[in-house]
Tab-separated table of C-alpha atoms and ligand atoms in Angstrom:
chain	number	residue	atom	x	y	z
A	58	MET	CA	-1.854	8.276	19.502
A	59	PRO	CA	0.626	6.613	18.216
A	60	ARG	CA	0.648	5.196	14.472
A	61	LYS	CA	-0.327	1.641	14.510
A	62	PHE	CA	1.864	-0.591	12.512
A	63	PHE	CA	0.447	-1.952	9.078
A	64	VAL	CA	1.433	-4.598	7.102
A	65	GLY	CA	-0.198	-5.587	3.472
A	66	GLY	CA	0.362	-8.568	1.378
A	67	ASN	CA	0.112	-7.567	-2.297
A	68	PHE	CA	-0.467	-10.953	-4.064
A	69	LYS	CA	-0.211	-9.221	-7.509
A	70	MET	CA	-1.757	-11.543	-10.431
A	71	ASN	CA	-0.202	-14.825	-8.387
A	72	GLY	CA	-2.176	-18.063	-7.113
A	73	LEU	CA	-4.918	-20.172	-8.146
A	74	LEU	CA	-7.709	-20.689	-5.470
A	75	ALA	CA	-6.065	-23.559	-4.043
A	76	ASP	CA	-2.926	-21.539	-3.535
A	77	ILE	CA	-5.002	-18.546	-2.039
A	78	ASP	CA	-6.700	-20.765	0.263
A	79	ARG	CA	-3.349	-22.204	1.583
A	80	ILE	CA	-2.149	-18.701	2.288
A	81	VAL	CA	-5.296	-17.565	3.878
A	82	ASP	CA	-5.414	-20.686	5.872
A	83	HIS	CA	-2.036	-20.292	7.101
A	84	LEU	CA	-2.644	-16.753	8.275
A	85	ASN	CA	-5.787	-17.661	9.887
A	86	ALA	CA	-3.973	-20.411	12.089
A	87	SER	CA	-1.126	-18.063	12.683
A	88	HIS	CA	-0.281	-15.670	15.612
A	89	LEU	CA	-0.164	-12.312	14.500
A	90	ASP	CA	0.635	-9.447	16.662
A	91	PRO	CA	-2.677	-7.568	17.464
A	92	ASN	CA	-0.798	-4.125	17.548
A	93	THR	CA	-0.419	-4.648	13.580
A	94	GLU	CA	-3.244	-3.696	11.078
A	95	VAL	CA	-2.992	-6.542	8.586
A	96	LEU	CA	-4.547	-6.624	5.067
A	97	ILE	CA	-4.332	-8.808	2.240
A	98	SER	CA	-4.872	-8.013	-1.513
A	99	PRO	CA	-5.532	-11.016	-3.721
A	100	PRO	CA	-6.531	-10.998	-7.624
A	101	ALA	CA	-9.771	-9.058	-8.113
A	102	ILE	CA	-11.359	-12.647	-9.215
A	103	TYR	CA	-10.670	-13.785	-5.307
A	104	LEU	CA	-11.665	-10.925	-3.459
A	105	LEU	CA	-14.918	-12.101	-2.325
A	106	HIS	CA	-14.010	-15.481	-1.669
A	107	VAL	CA	-10.890	-14.305	0.356
A	108	ARG	CA	-13.372	-11.688	2.369
A	109	ASP	CA	-15.199	-14.731	3.611
A	110	ARG	CA	-12.558	-17.022	4.490
A	111	VAL	CA	-10.186	-15.019	6.349
A	112	LYS	CA	-10.239	-14.615	9.878
A	113	LYS	CA	-11.577	-11.624	11.911
A	114	GLY	CA	-8.846	-8.879	12.043
A	115	ILE	CA	-7.218	-9.332	8.666
A	116	GLU	CA	-8.695	-7.031	6.134
A	117	VAL	CA	-8.926	-6.996	2.257
A	118	ALA	CA	-7.819	-4.865	-0.590
A	119	ALA	CA	-8.482	-4.737	-4.468
A	120	GLN	CA	-5.457	-4.133	-6.067
A	121	ASN	CA	-6.714	-1.601	-8.462
A	122	CYS	CA	-10.228	0.372	-9.329
A	123	TYR	CA	-11.148	2.655	-11.917
A	124	SER	CA	-12.227	6.343	-11.579
A	125	GLU	CA	-15.931	5.849	-12.622
A	126	LYS	CA	-18.828	4.382	-10.526
A	127	GLN	CA	-20.087	2.519	-13.322
A	128	GLY	CA	-20.740	2.271	-17.200
A	129	ALA	CA	-18.835	1.055	-20.583
A	130	PHE	CA	-15.474	0.227	-19.078
A	131	THR	CA	-14.710	-3.113	-20.104
A	132	GLY	CA	-12.701	-5.273	-17.610
A	133	GLU	CA	-12.500	-2.329	-14.895
A	134	ILE	CA	-13.981	-2.562	-11.304
A	135	SER	CA	-14.965	0.427	-9.916
A	136	PRO	CA	-14.654	1.690	-6.381
A	137	LEU	CA	-18.549	1.751	-5.980
A	138	GLN	CA	-18.430	-1.990	-6.728
A	139	ILE	CA	-15.555	-2.747	-4.289
A	140	ALA	CA	-17.057	-1.032	-1.449
A	141	ASP	CA	-20.520	-2.636	-2.288
A	142	SER	CA	-18.676	-5.886	-2.251
A	143	GLY	CA	-17.843	-5.253	1.603
A	144	ILE	CA	-14.031	-4.693	0.387
A	145	PRO	CA	-12.767	-1.622	2.737
A	146	TRP	CA	-9.380	-0.995	0.874
A	147	VAL	CA	-7.650	-0.762	-2.586
A	148	ILE	CA	-4.275	-0.050	-3.590
A	149	ILE	CA	-3.768	2.829	-6.043
A	150	GLY	CA	-0.795	3.726	-7.978
A	151	HIS	CA	1.228	0.483	-7.567
A	152	SER	CA	4.630	0.748	-9.963
A	153	GLU	CA	3.158	-2.014	-11.900
A	154	ARG	CA	0.250	-0.082	-12.894
A	155	ARG	CA	2.042	3.259	-13.500
A	156	THR	CA	4.413	1.336	-15.827
A	157	LEU	CA	2.319	-1.628	-17.666
A	158	PHE	CA	-1.148	0.093	-17.448
A	159	GLY	CA	-0.550	3.486	-18.364
A	160	ASP	CA	-1.518	4.737	-14.870
A	161	ILE	CA	0.026	8.144	-14.893
A	162	ASP	CA	0.203	10.699	-11.980
A	163	SER	CA	-3.100	12.365	-13.101
A	164	VAL	CA	-4.906	8.901	-13.309
A	165	VAL	CA	-3.780	7.867	-9.898
A	166	ALA	CA	-5.213	11.089	-8.741
A	167	GLU	CA	-8.506	10.675	-10.113
A	168	LYS	CA	-8.665	6.917	-8.864
A	169	VAL	CA	-7.781	8.077	-5.385
A	170	ARG	CA	-10.584	10.787	-5.267
A	171	ALA	CA	-13.124	8.070	-6.836
A	172	ALA	CA	-12.306	5.652	-4.083
A	173	LEU	CA	-12.222	8.363	-1.342
A	174	GLU	CA	-15.871	9.226	-2.557
A	175	GLU	CA	-16.988	6.028	-2.039
A	176	GLY	CA	-15.512	5.791	1.557
A	177	LEU	CA	-12.570	3.425	0.812
A	178	ASN	CA	-9.616	3.168	2.379
A	179	ILE	CA	-6.488	3.475	0.228
A	180	ILE	CA	-2.827	2.574	0.021
A	181	LEU	CA	-1.401	4.757	-2.464
A	182	CYS	CA	2.098	3.736	-3.789
A	183	VAL	CA	4.544	6.382	-4.960
A	184	GLY	CA	8.384	5.929	-5.188
A	185	GLU	CA	11.334	6.516	-8.147
A	186	THR	CA	12.766	4.504	-11.039
A	187	LEU	CA	16.363	3.669	-10.554
A	188	ALA	CA	17.255	6.217	-13.224
A	189	GLN	CA	15.525	8.912	-11.281
A	190	ARG	CA	17.155	7.948	-8.077
A	191	GLU	CA	20.797	8.048	-9.951
A	192	ALA	CA	19.685	11.247	-11.401
A	193	GLY	CA	19.364	12.521	-7.563
A	194	GLU	CA	15.591	13.343	-8.092
A	195	THR	CA	13.973	10.888	-5.664
A	196	LEU	CA	12.533	13.696	-3.308
A	197	LYS	CA	11.097	15.487	-6.128
A	198	ILE	CA	9.581	12.478	-7.757
A	199	VAL	CA	7.737	11.231	-4.600
A	200	GLU	CA	6.805	15.088	-3.786
A	201	HIS	CA	5.316	15.398	-7.200
A	202	GLN	CA	3.447	12.259	-7.129
A	203	LEU	CA	1.985	13.414	-3.869
A	204	ASP	CA	1.107	16.977	-5.057
A	205	CYS	CA	-0.945	15.329	-7.998
A	206	VAL	CA	-3.147	13.536	-5.372
A	207	LYS	CA	-3.503	16.548	-3.319
A	208	ARG	CA	-4.736	18.885	-6.141
A	209	GLU	CA	-7.229	16.443	-7.156
A	210	ILE	CA	-8.616	15.373	-3.969
A	211	GLY	CA	-8.441	18.827	-1.837
A	212	PRO	CA	-8.702	18.700	1.920
A	213	TRP	CA	-6.620	15.762	2.275
A	214	ALA	CA	-6.337	16.578	6.123
A	215	GLU	CA	-9.863	15.436	6.312
A	216	VAL	CA	-9.024	12.396	5.238
A	217	CYS	CA	-6.003	11.250	5.958
A	218	HIS	CA	-6.551	8.573	8.334
A	219	ARG	CA	-8.025	6.592	5.052
A	220	ILE	CA	-4.711	7.164	3.241
A	221	VAL	CA	-1.601	4.851	3.776
A	222	ILE	CA	1.425	6.058	1.683
A	223	ALA	CA	3.592	3.120	0.621
A	224	TYR	CA	6.714	4.354	-0.492
A	225	GLU	CA	8.194	1.634	-3.086
A	226	PRO	CA	11.336	2.599	-4.863
A	227	VAL	CA	10.542	1.054	-8.511
A	228	TRP	CA	14.036	-0.502	-8.562
A	229	ALA	CA	13.208	-2.643	-5.550
A	230	ILE	CA	9.999	-3.930	-6.581
A	231	GLY	CA	10.205	-7.727	-7.141
A	232	THR	CA	14.172	-7.524	-7.928
A	233	GLY	CA	15.466	-8.742	-4.677
A	234	LYS	CA	17.452	-5.104	-4.213
A	235	VAL	CA	16.014	-3.667	-0.899
A	236	ALA	CA	16.609	-0.226	-0.071
A	237	SER	CA	18.780	0.569	2.956
A	238	ALA	CA	17.284	1.209	6.162
A	239	ALA	CA	18.686	4.825	5.818
A	240	GLN	CA	17.442	5.342	2.209
A	241	ALA	CA	13.957	4.542	3.230
A	242	GLN	CA	14.029	6.569	6.364
A	243	GLU	CA	15.514	9.447	4.232
A	244	VAL	CA	12.349	9.246	1.893
A	245	HIS	CA	9.694	8.331	4.651
A	246	ALA	CA	10.920	11.225	6.782
A	247	ASP	CA	10.793	13.639	3.693
A	248	THR	CA	7.180	12.387	3.011
A	249	ARG	CA	6.242	13.350	6.411
A	250	THR	CA	7.684	16.544	6.285
A	251	TRP	CA	5.801	17.368	2.920
A	252	LEU	CA	2.679	16.186	4.730
A	253	ALA	CA	3.378	18.465	7.543
A	254	SER	CA	3.655	21.566	5.424
A	255	HIS	CA	0.905	20.644	2.287
A	256	VAL	CA	-1.541	18.586	4.633
A	257	GLY	CA	-1.183	19.391	8.117
A	258	LYS	CA	0.938	18.978	11.310
A	259	GLU	CA	-1.603	16.622	12.988
A	260	ALA	CA	-2.088	14.620	9.513
A	261	ALA	CA	1.599	14.225	9.246
A	262	GLU	CA	1.843	12.982	12.565
A	263	ASP	CA	-1.294	10.575	11.737
A	264	THR	CA	-0.280	8.991	8.468
A	265	ARG	CA	1.109	5.653	8.098
A	266	ILE	CA	3.971	5.762	5.619
A	267	ILE	CA	5.131	2.078	5.039
A	268	TYR	CA	7.759	0.372	2.727
A	269	GLY	CA	7.464	-1.642	0.031
A	270	GLY	CA	10.128	-3.246	-1.988
A	271	SER	CA	11.801	-6.934	-1.614
A	272	VAL	CA	10.703	-7.022	1.826
A	273	SER	CA	11.788	-10.137	3.642
A	274	ALA	CA	11.684	-11.843	7.025
A	275	LYS	CA	15.525	-11.110	6.592
A	276	ASN	CA	15.471	-7.529	5.917
A	277	CYS	CA	12.028	-6.212	7.777
A	278	VAL	CA	13.403	-5.943	11.398
A	279	GLU	CA	16.116	-3.718	10.615
A	280	LEU	CA	13.904	-1.551	8.275
A	281	ALA	CA	11.015	-1.317	11.034
A	282	THR	CA	13.357	0.440	13.591
A	283	GLN	CA	13.305	3.148	11.323
A	284	PRO	CA	11.504	6.074	13.159
A	285	ASP	CA	9.324	7.124	9.992
A	286	LEU	CA	8.641	3.776	8.569
A	287	ASP	CA	5.199	2.023	9.755
A	288	GLY	CA	5.112	-0.816	8.172
A	289	PHE	CA	5.336	-2.785	4.751
A	290	LEU	CA	3.771	-3.340	1.447
A	291	VAL	CA	4.869	-6.582	0.597
A	292	GLY	CA	4.748	-8.461	-2.660
A	293	GLY	CA	6.533	-11.848	-3.359
A	294	ALA	CA	6.784	-12.873	0.488
A	295	SER	CA	3.418	-12.248	1.066
A	296	LEU	CA	2.834	-15.592	-0.827
A	297	LYS	CA	5.214	-17.612	1.626
A	298	PRO	CA	4.782	-18.399	4.882
A	299	GLU	CA	7.666	-15.746	6.146
A	300	PHE	CA	4.534	-13.100	5.486
A	301	VAL	CA	3.897	-13.944	9.040
A	302	ASP	CA	7.292	-13.155	10.166
A	303	ILE	CA	6.777	-9.894	8.337
A	304	ILE	CA	3.812	-9.241	10.015
A	305	ASN	CA	5.277	-9.714	13.552
A	306	SER	CA	8.388	-7.677	12.965
A	307	HIS	CA	7.013	-4.619	14.857
A	308	LEU	CA	7.413	-7.056	18.014
A	309	LYS	CA	11.407	-6.933	17.318
A	310	LYS	CA	11.448	-3.239	16.982
B	680	PEP	C1	4.935	-4.646	-4.174
B	680	PEP	O1	4.368	-5.488	-5.096
B	680	PEP	O2	4.485	-3.801	-3.824
B	680	PEP	C2	6.220	-5.280	-3.757
B	680	PEP	C3	6.758	-4.624	-2.897
B	680	PEP	O3	6.656	-6.385	-4.500
B	680	PEP	P1	7.985	-6.959	-3.833
B	680	PEP	O4	8.074	-7.407	-2.047
B	680	PEP	O5	7.963	-8.557	-4.251
B	680	PEP	O6	9.006	-6.452	-3.907
């Protein structure tokens, strides 16, 4: 089965209720490629509202979760609560979580395990900083981030259809500096090779590996032509009408 193209919109901590409604209503009114899986990830406080307002076929994701089911963890949301709220997806390991909120590799791995246990689907973000890229460490860093998750969750192959890997070079997120198609393809291909040898050949073929980092309507079509690039995780542009063009970029592939 060919991998279904996947485009997610990460609103981050942006938008008030009226803005979120405007974005959702625009998506609801737009023609979206039926061969692309579409997801939006509003701030946690709007998750249930968006779940109820968005049209069928667009999925909703939390931007983060904690690794415990419940308890004295003020300000956190558990995977159990996300699942209980009918939110099927969660983004884990976003670079802003890693750099600003202390989500080191082991924390990310625990969150992935906890989210899998509650039946959630996961967008697992990985990626290198500029210094790591300049030191020639990109592939090593990404493989290490994947390794940490693998060690924590055990048999990844059994859940591979529930994990989308988002390659998001930290230097490209929110900076307007997009990875070239060749740079993205190199990391995506290496990630697939890593999956083939550490998780299984079938899982490697089936797993969606999406790209994130300053994706826009202008650059998405060229990126989408890369053989190992199965979609996008979009930040800033997901708040704008051009998000629809990004969702439909696969039609132009
Ligand atoms: C992101 O937040 O995942 C992201 C890729 O942001 P941006 O598209 O704004 O670079």
